[in-house]
Coordinates of N, CA and C in Angstrom, one line a residue:
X101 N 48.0 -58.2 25.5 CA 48.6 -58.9 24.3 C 49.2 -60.2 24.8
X102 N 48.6 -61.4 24.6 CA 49.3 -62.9 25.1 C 50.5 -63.2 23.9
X103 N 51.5 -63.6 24.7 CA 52.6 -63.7 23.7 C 53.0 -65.4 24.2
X104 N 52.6 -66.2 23.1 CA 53.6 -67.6 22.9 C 54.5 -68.2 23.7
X105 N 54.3 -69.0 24.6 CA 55.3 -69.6 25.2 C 56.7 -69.9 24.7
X106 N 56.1 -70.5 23.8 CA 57.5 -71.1 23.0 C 58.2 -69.9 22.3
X107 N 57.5 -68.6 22.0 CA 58.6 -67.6 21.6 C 59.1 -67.0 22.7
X108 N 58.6 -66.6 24.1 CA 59.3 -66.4 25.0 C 60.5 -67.1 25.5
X109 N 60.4 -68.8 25.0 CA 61.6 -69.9 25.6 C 62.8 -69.4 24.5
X110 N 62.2 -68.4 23.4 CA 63.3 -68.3 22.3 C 64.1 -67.3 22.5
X111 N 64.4 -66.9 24.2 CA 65.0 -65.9 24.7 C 65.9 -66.5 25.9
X112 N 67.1 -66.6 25.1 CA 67.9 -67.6 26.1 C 68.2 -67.1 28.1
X113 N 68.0 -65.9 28.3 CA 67.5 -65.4 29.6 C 66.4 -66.1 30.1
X114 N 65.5 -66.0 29.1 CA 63.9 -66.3 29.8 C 64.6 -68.0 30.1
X115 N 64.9 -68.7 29.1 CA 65.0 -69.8 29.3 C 65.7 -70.5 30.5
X116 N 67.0 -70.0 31.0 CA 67.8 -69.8 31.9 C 66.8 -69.8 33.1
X117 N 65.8 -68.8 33.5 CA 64.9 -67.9 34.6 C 64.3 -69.7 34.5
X118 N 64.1 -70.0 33.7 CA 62.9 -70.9 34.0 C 63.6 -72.2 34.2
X119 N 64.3 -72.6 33.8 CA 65.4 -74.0 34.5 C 65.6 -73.2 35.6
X120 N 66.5 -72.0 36.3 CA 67.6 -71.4 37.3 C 66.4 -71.7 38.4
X121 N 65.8 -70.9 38.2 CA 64.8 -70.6 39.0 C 64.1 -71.5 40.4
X122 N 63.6 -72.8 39.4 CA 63.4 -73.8 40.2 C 64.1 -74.4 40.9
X123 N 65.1 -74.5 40.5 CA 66.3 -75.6 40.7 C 66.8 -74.8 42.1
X124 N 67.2 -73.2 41.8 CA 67.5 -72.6 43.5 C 66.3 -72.6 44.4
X125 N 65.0 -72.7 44.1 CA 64.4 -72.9 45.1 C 64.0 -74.3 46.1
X126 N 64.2 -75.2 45.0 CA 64.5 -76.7 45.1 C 65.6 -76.7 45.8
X127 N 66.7 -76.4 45.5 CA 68.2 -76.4 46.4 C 67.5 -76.0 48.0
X128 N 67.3 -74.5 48.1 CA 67.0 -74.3 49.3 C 65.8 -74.9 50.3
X129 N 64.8 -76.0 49.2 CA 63.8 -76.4 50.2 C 64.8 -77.9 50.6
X130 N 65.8 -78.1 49.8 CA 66.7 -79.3 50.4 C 67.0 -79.3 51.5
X131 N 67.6 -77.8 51.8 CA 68.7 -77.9 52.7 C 67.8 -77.3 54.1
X132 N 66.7 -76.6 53.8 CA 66.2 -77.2 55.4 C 65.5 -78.6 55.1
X133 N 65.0 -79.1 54.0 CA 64.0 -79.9 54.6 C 65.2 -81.4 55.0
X134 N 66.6 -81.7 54.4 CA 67.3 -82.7 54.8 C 68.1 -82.2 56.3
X135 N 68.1 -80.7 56.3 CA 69.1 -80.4 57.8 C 70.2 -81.3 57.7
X136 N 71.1 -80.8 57.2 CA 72.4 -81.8 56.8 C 73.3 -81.3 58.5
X137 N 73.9 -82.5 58.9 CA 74.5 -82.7 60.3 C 75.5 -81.6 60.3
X138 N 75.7 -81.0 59.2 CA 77.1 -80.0 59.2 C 76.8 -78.8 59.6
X139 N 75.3 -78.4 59.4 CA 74.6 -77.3 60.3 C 74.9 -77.2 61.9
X140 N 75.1 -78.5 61.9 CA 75.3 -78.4 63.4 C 76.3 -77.5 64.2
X141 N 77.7 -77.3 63.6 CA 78.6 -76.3 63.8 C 78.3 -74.9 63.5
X142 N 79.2 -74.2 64.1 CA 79.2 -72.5 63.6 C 79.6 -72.8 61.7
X143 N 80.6 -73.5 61.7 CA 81.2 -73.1 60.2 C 80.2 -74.0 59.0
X144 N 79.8 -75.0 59.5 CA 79.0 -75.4 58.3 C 77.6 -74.5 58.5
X145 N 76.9 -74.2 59.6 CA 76.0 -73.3 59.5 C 76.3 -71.9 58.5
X146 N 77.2 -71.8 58.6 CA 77.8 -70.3 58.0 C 77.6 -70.9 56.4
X147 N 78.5 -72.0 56.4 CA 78.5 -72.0 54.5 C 76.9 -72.3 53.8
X148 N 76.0 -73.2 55.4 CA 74.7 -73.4 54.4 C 73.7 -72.0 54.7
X149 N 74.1 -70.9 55.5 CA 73.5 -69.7 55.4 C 73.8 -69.2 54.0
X150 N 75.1 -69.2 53.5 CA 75.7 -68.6 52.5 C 75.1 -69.0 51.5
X151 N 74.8 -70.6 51.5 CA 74.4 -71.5 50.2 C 72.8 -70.4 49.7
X152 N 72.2 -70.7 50.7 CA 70.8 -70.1 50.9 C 70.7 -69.1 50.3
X153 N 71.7 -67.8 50.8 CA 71.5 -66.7 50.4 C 71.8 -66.5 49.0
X154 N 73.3 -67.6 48.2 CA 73.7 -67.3 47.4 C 72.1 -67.8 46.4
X155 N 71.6 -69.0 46.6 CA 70.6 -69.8 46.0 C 69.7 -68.4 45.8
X156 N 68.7 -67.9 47.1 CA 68.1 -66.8 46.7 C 68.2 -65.8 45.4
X157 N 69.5 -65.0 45.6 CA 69.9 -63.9 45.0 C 70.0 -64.0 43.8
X158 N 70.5 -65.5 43.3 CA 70.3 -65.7 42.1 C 68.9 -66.2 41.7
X159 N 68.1 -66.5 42.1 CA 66.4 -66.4 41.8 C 66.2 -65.8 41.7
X160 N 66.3 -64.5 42.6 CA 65.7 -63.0 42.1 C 66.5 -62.1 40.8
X161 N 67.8 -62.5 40.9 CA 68.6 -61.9 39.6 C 68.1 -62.6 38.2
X162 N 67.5 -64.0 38.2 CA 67.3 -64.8 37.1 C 65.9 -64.4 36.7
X163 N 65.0 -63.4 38.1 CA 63.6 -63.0 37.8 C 63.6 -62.3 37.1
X164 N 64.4 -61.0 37.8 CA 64.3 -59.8 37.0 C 64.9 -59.7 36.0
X165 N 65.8 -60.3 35.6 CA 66.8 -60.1 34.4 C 65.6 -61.0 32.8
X166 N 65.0 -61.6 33.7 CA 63.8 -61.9 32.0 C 62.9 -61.3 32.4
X167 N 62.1 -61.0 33.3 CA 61.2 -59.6 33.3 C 61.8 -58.8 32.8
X168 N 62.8 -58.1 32.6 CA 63.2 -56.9 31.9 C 63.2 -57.4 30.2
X169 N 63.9 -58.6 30.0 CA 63.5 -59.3 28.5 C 62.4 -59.3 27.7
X170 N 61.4 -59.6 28.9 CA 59.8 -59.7 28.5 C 59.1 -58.5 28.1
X171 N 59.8 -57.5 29.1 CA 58.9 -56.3 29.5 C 59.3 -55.7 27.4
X172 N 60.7 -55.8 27.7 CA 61.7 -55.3 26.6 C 61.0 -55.8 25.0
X173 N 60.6 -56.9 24.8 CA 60.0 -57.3 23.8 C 58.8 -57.4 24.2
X174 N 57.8 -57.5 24.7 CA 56.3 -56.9 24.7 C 56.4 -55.3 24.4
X175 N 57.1 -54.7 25.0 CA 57.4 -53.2 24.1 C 57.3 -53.0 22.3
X176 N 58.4 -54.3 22.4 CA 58.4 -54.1 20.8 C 57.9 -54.4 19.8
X177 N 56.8 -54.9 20.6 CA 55.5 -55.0 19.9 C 54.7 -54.2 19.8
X178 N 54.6 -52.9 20.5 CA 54.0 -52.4 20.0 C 54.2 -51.5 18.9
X179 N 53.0 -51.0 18.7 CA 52.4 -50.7 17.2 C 52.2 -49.1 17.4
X180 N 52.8 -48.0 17.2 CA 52.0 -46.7 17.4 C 51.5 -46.2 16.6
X181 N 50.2 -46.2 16.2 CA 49.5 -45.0 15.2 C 50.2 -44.0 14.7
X182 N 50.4 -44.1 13.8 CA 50.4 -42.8 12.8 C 49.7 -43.0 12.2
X183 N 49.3 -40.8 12.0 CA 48.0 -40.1 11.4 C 49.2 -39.3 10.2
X184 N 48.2 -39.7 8.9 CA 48.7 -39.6 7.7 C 48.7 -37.7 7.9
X185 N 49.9 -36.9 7.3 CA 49.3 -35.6 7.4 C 50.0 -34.8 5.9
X186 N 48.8 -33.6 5.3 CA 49.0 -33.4 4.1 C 51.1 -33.0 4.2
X187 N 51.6 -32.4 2.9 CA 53.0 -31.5 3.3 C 52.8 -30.6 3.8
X188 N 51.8 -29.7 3.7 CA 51.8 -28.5 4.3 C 51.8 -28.6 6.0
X189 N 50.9 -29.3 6.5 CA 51.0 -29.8 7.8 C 51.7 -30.1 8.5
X190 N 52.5 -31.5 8.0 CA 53.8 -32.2 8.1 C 55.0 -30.9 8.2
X191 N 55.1 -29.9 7.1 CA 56.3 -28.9 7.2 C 55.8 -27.8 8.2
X192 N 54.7 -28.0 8.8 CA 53.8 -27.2 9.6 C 54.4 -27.3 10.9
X193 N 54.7 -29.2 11.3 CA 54.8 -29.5 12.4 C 56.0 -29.6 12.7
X194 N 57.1 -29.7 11.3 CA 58.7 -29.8 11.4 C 59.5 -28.7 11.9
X195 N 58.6 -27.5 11.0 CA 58.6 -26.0 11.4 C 59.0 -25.5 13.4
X196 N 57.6 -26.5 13.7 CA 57.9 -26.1 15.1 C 58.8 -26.7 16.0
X197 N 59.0 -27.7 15.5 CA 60.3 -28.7 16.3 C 61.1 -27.6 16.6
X198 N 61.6 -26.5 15.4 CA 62.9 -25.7 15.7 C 62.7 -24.5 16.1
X199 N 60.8 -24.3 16.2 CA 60.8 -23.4 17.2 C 61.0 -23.7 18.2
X200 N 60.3 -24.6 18.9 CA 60.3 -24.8 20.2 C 61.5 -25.5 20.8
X201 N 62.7 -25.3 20.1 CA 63.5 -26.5 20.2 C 64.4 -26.2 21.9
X202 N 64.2 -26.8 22.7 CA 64.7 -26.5 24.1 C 66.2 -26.5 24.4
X203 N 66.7 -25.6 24.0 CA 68.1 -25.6 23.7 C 68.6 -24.3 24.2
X204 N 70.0 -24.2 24.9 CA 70.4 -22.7 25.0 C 71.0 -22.0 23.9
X205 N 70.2 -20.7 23.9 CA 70.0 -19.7 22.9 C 71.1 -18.8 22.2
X206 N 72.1 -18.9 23.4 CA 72.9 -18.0 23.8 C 74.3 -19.1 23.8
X207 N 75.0 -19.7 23.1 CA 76.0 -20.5 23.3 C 77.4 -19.7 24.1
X208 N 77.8 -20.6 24.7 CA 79.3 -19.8 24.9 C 80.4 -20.1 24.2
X209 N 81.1 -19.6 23.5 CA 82.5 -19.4 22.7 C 82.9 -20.4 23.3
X210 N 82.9 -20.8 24.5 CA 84.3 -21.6 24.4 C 83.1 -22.9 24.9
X211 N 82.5 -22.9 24.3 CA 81.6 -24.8 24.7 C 80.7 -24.5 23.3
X212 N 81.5 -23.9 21.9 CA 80.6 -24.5 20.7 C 80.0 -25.6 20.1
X213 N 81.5 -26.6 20.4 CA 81.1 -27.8 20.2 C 79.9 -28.8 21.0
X214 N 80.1 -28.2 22.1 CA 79.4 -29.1 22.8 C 77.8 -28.8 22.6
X215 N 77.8 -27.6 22.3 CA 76.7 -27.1 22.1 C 76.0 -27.3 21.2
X216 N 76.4 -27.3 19.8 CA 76.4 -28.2 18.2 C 75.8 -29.2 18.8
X217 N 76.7 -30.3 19.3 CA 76.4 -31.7 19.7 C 74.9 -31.8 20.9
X218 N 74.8 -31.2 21.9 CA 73.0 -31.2 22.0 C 72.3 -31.0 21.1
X219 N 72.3 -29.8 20.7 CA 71.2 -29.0 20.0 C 70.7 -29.9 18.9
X220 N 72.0 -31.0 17.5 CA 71.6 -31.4 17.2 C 71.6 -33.1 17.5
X221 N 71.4 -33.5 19.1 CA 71.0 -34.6 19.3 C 69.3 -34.3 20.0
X222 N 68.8 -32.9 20.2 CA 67.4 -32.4 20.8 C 66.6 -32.7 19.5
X223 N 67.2 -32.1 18.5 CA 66.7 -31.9 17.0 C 66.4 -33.4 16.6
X224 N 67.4 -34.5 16.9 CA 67.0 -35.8 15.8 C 66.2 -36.2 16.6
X225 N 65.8 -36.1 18.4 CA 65.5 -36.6 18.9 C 64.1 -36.3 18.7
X226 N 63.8 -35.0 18.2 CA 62.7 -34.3 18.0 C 61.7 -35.4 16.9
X227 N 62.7 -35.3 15.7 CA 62.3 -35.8 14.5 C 61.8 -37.2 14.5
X228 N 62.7 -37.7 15.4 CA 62.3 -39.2 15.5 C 60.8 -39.3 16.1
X229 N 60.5 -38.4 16.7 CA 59.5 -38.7 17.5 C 58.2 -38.1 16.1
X230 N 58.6 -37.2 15.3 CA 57.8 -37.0 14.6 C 57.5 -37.9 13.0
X231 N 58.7 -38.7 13.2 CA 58.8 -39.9 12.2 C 57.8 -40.9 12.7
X232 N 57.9 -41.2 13.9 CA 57.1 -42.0 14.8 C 55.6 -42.1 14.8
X233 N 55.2 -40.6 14.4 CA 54.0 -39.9 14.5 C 53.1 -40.1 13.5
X234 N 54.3 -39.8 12.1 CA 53.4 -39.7 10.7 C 54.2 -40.3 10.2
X235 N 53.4 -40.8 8.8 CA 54.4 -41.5 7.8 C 54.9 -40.6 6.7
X236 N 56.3 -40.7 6.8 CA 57.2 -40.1 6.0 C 58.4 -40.9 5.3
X237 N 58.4 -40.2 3.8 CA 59.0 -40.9 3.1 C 60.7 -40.1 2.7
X238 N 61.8 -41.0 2.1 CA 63.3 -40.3 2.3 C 62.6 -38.9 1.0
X239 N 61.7 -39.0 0.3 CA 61.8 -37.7 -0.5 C 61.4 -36.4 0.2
X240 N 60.5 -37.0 1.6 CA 59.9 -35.9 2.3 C 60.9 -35.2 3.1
X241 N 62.2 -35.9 3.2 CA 63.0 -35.6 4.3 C 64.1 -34.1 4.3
X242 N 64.1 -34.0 3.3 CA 64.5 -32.8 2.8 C 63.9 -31.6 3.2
X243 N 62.4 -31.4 2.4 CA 61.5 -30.5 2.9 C 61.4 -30.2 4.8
X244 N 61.5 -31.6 5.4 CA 60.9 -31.7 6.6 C 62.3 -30.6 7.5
X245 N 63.7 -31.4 6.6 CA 64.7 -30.9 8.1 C 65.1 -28.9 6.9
X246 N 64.5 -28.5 6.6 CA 64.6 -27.5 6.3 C 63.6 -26.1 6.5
X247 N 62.4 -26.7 6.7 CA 61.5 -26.2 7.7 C 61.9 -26.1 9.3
X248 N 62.4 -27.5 9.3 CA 62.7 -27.7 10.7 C 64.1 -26.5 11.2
X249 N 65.3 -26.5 10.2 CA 66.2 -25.5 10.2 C 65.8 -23.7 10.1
X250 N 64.6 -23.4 9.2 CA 63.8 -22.3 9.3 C 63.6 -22.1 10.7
X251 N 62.9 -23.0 11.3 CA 62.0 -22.7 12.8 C 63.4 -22.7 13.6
X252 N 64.5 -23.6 13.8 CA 65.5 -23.4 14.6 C 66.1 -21.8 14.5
X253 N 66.3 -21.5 13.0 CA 66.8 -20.4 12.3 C 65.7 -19.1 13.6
X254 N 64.8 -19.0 13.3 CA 63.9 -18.5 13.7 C 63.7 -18.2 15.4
X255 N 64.2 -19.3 15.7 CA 64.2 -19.2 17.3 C 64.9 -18.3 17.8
X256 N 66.4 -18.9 17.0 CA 67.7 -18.3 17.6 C 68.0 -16.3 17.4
X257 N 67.2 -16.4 16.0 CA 67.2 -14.8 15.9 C 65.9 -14.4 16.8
X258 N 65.5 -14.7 17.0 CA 64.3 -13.8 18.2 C 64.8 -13.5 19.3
X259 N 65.6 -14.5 19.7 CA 66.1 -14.6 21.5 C 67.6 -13.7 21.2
X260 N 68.1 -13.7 20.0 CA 69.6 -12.9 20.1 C 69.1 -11.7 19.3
X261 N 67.9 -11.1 19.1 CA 68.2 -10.1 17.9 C 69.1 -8.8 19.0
X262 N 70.0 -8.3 18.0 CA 70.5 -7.3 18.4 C 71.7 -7.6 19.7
X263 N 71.9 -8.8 19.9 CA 72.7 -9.5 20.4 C 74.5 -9.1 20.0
X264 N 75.1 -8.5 21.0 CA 76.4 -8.2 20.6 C 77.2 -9.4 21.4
X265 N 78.4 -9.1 20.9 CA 79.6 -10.3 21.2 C 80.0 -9.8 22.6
X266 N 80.0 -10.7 23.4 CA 80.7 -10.8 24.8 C 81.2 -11.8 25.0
X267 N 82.7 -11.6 26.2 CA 83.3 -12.9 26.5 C 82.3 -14.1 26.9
X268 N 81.4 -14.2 27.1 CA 80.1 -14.8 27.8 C 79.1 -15.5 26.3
X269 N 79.4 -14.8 25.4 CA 78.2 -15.2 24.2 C 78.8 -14.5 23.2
X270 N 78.0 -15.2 22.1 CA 78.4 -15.3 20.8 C 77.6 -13.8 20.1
X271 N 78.0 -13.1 19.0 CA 77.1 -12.1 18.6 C 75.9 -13.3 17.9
X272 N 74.8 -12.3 17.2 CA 73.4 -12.8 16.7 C 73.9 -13.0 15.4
X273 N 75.0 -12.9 14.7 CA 75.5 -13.6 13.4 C 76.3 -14.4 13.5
X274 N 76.6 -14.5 14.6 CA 77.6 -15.8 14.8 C 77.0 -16.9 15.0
X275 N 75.7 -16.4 15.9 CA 75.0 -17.8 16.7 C 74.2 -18.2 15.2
X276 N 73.5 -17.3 14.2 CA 73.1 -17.7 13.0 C 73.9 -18.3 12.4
X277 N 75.2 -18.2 12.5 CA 76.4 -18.7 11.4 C 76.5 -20.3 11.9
X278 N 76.3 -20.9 13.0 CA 76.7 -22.2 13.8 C 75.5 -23.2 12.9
X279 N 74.2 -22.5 12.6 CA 73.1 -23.5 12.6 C 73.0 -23.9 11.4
X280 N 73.6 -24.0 10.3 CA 73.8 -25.1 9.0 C 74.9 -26.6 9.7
X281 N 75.6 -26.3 10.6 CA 76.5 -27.0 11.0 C 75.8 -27.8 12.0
X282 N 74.6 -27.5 13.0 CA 73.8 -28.1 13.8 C 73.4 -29.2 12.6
X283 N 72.8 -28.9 11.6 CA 72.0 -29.6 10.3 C 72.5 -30.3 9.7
X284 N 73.9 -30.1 9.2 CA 74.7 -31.2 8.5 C 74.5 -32.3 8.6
X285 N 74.9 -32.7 9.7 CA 74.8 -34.5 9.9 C 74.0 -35.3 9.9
X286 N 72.6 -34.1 10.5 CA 71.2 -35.1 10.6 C 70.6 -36.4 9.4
X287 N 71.1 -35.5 8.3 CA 70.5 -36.8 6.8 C 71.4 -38.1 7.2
X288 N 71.9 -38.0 8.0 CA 73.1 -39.2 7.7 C 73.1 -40.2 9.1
X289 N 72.2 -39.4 9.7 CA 72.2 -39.8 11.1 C 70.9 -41.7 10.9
X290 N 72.0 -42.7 11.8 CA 71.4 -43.7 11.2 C 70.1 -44.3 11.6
X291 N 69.6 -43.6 13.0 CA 68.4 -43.9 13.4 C 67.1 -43.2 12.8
X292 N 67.9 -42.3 12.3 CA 66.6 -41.5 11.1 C 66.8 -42.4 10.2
X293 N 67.3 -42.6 8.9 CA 67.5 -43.6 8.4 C 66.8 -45.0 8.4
X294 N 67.2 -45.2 9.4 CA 66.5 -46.9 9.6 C 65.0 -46.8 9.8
X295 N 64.7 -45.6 10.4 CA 63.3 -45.5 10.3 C 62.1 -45.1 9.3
X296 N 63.1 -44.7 8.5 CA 62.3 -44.4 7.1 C 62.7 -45.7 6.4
X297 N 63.8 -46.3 6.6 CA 63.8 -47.8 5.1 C 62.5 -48.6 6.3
X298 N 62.2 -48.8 7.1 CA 61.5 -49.5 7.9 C 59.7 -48.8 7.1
X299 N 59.6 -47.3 7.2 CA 58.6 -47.0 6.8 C 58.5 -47.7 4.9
X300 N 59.7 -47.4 4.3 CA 59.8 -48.0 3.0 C 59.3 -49.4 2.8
X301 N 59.5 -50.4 3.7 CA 59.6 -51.7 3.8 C 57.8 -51.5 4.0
X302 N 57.2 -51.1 4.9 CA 55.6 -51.2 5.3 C 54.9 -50.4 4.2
X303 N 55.7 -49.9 3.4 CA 54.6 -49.2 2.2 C 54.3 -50.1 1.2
X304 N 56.2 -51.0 1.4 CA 55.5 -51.7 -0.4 C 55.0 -53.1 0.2
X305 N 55.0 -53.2 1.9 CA 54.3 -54.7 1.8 C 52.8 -54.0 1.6
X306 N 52.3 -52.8 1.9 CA 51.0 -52.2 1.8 C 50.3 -52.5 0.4
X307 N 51.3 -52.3 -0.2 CA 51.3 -51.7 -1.7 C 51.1 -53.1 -2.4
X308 N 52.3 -54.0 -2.6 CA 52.3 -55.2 -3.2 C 51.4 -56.8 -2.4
X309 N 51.1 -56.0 -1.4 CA 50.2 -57.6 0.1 C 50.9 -58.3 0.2

């Protein structure tokens, strides 16, 4: 993918790299090619070693700091396929986010919260990737994170059935009692969000051209 000169210069890093750049290598072909008389000493030798090295370090800091710019927006250009999929499918594949959701099964009493807080940062992390995948609209999202809560629901009672309360873990109605509260926040969560007005935004340019 060739990207535009002049929109790369529209990245005030890149721009910096490309004035910085020259100019310290310029500096340092100065200072051997004039060999200034001050070399001659221990102490001016020391300040034009310093010069040199400081000149270098910042060419290579000026390199890599718009390579990572570049790298950073050529990423965001890309484009990932999504494959359209019927509901049934879609609540098919939401379903198993909360089966397979890789999370510990067994919480401890006294790290609930923290535990809440993975499980449902695994979960959005899950979804986003499944938002990513297919196109999905804010009416589908309901259906999606409720299947998705089923399959979590689902996990947790298989791995606790019959699960009693120890200082160590939670009983199998407790740990079912935690997981509406895993759920709560997700609708509101803003990177979900932005990614469905984003899908919104590419339907109706689809829609209207």
């Amino acid at each position: 993918m060739k990207i535009p000169v002049s929109t790369l210069l529209g990245f005030s890093w890149f721009r910096l790299a490309v004035i910085g750049i020259p100019l310290c290598v310029t500096g340092i072909g100065l200072i051997f090619y004039l060999k200034p008389s001050s070399g001659s000493t221990i102490r001016g030798l020391s300040v034009l070693t310093a010069t040199i090295q400081a000149l270098g370090a910042l060419a290579v800091v000026l390199f890599f700091v718009a390579l990572r710019e570049y790298l950073k927006y050529k990423e965001s250009l890309v484009r990932i396929p999504r494959t359209t999929l019927d509901k049934n499918h879609l609540l098919n594949e939401a379903r198993k986010i909360g089966e397979n959701c890789f999370v510990d099964t067994a919480p401890n009493p006294e790290h609930v919260d923290e535990w809440l807080d993975n499980a449902r940062q695994i979960l959005e992390g899950c979804l986003m990737d499944l938002l990513d995948a297919h196109p999905v609209s804010s009416r589908d999202l309901p259906g999606i994170l409720k299947a998705t809560e089923e399959g979590f629901m689902a996990l947790l009672e298989s791995a606790n059935r019959n699960r009693e309360k120890t200082d160590f873990s939670l009983s199998n109605e407790e740990i079912l009692a935690l997981v509406p509260r895993v759920f709560k926040p997700i609708p509101d969560n803003q990177a979900i969000q932005n990614r469905l007005e984003e899908m919104r935004k590419t339907e109706q340019q689809a829609t209207f051209g």
